[in-house]
mmCIF file of C-alpha atoms in Angstrom:
data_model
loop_
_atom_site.group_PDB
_atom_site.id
_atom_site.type_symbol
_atom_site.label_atom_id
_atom_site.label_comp_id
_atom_site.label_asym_id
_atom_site.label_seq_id
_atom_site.Cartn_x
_atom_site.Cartn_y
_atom_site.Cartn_z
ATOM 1 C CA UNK A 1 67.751 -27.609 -62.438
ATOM 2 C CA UNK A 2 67.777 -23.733 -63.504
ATOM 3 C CA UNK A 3 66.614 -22.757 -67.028
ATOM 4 C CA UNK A 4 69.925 -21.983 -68.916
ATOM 5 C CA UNK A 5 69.759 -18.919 -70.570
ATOM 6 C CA UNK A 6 72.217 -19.039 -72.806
ATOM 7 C CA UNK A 7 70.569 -21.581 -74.492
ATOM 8 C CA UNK A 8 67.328 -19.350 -74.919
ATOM 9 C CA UNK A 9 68.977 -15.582 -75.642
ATOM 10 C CA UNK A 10 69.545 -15.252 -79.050
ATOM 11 C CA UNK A 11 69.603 -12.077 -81.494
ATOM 12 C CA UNK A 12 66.926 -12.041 -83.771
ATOM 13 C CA UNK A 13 64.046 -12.779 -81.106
ATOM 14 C CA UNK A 14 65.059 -10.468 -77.909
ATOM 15 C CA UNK A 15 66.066 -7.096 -77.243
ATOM 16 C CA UNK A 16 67.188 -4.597 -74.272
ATOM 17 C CA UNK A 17 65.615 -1.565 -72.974
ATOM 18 C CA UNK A 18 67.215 0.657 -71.341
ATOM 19 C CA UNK A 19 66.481 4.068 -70.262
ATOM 20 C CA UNK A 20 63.458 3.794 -72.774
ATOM 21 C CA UNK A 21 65.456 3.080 -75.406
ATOM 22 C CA UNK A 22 64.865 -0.315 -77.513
ATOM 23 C CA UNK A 23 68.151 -1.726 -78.279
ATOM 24 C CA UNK A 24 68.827 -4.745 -80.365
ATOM 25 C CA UNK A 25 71.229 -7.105 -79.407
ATOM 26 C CA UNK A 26 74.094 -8.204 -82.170
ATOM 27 C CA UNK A 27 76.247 -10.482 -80.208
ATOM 28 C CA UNK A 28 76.694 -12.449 -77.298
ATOM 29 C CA UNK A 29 79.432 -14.062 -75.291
ATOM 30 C CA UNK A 30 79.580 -16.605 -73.227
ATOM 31 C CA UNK A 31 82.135 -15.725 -71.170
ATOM 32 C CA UNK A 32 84.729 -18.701 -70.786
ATOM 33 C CA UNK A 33 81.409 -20.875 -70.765
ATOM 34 C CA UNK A 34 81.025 -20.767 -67.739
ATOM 35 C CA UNK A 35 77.620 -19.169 -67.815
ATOM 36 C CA UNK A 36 78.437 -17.107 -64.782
ATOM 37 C CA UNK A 37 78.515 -14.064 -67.298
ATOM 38 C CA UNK A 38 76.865 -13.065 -70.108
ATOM 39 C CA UNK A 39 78.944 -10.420 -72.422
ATOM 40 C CA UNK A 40 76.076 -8.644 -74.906
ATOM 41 C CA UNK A 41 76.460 -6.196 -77.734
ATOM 42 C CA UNK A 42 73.989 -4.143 -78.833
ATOM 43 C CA UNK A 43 72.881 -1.465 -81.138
ATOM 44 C CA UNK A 44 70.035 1.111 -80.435
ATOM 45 C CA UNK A 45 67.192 0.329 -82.830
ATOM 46 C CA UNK A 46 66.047 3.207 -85.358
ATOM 47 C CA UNK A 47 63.088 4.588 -85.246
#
């Protein structure tokens, strides 16, 4: 069996980069759990 991310991801120990730009993430959706897709919002970090 696969490692299930969703149970891993959470906000206050990951974050996104993009572009070179450290983003934090704030929430994240499960979409209709059925972790085909993950929905994440995120705001760029200051700093």
């Amino acid at each position: 069996m696969g490692l299930k991310l969703t149970a891993v991801i959470d906000t206050e120990h990951f974050r996104i980069i993009f572009r070179e730009q450290i983003y934090n993430i704030t929430f994240i959706d499960n979409v209709k759990y059925q972790n085909k897709t993950l929905k994440l919002r995120a705001a760029l970090e200051k700093r």
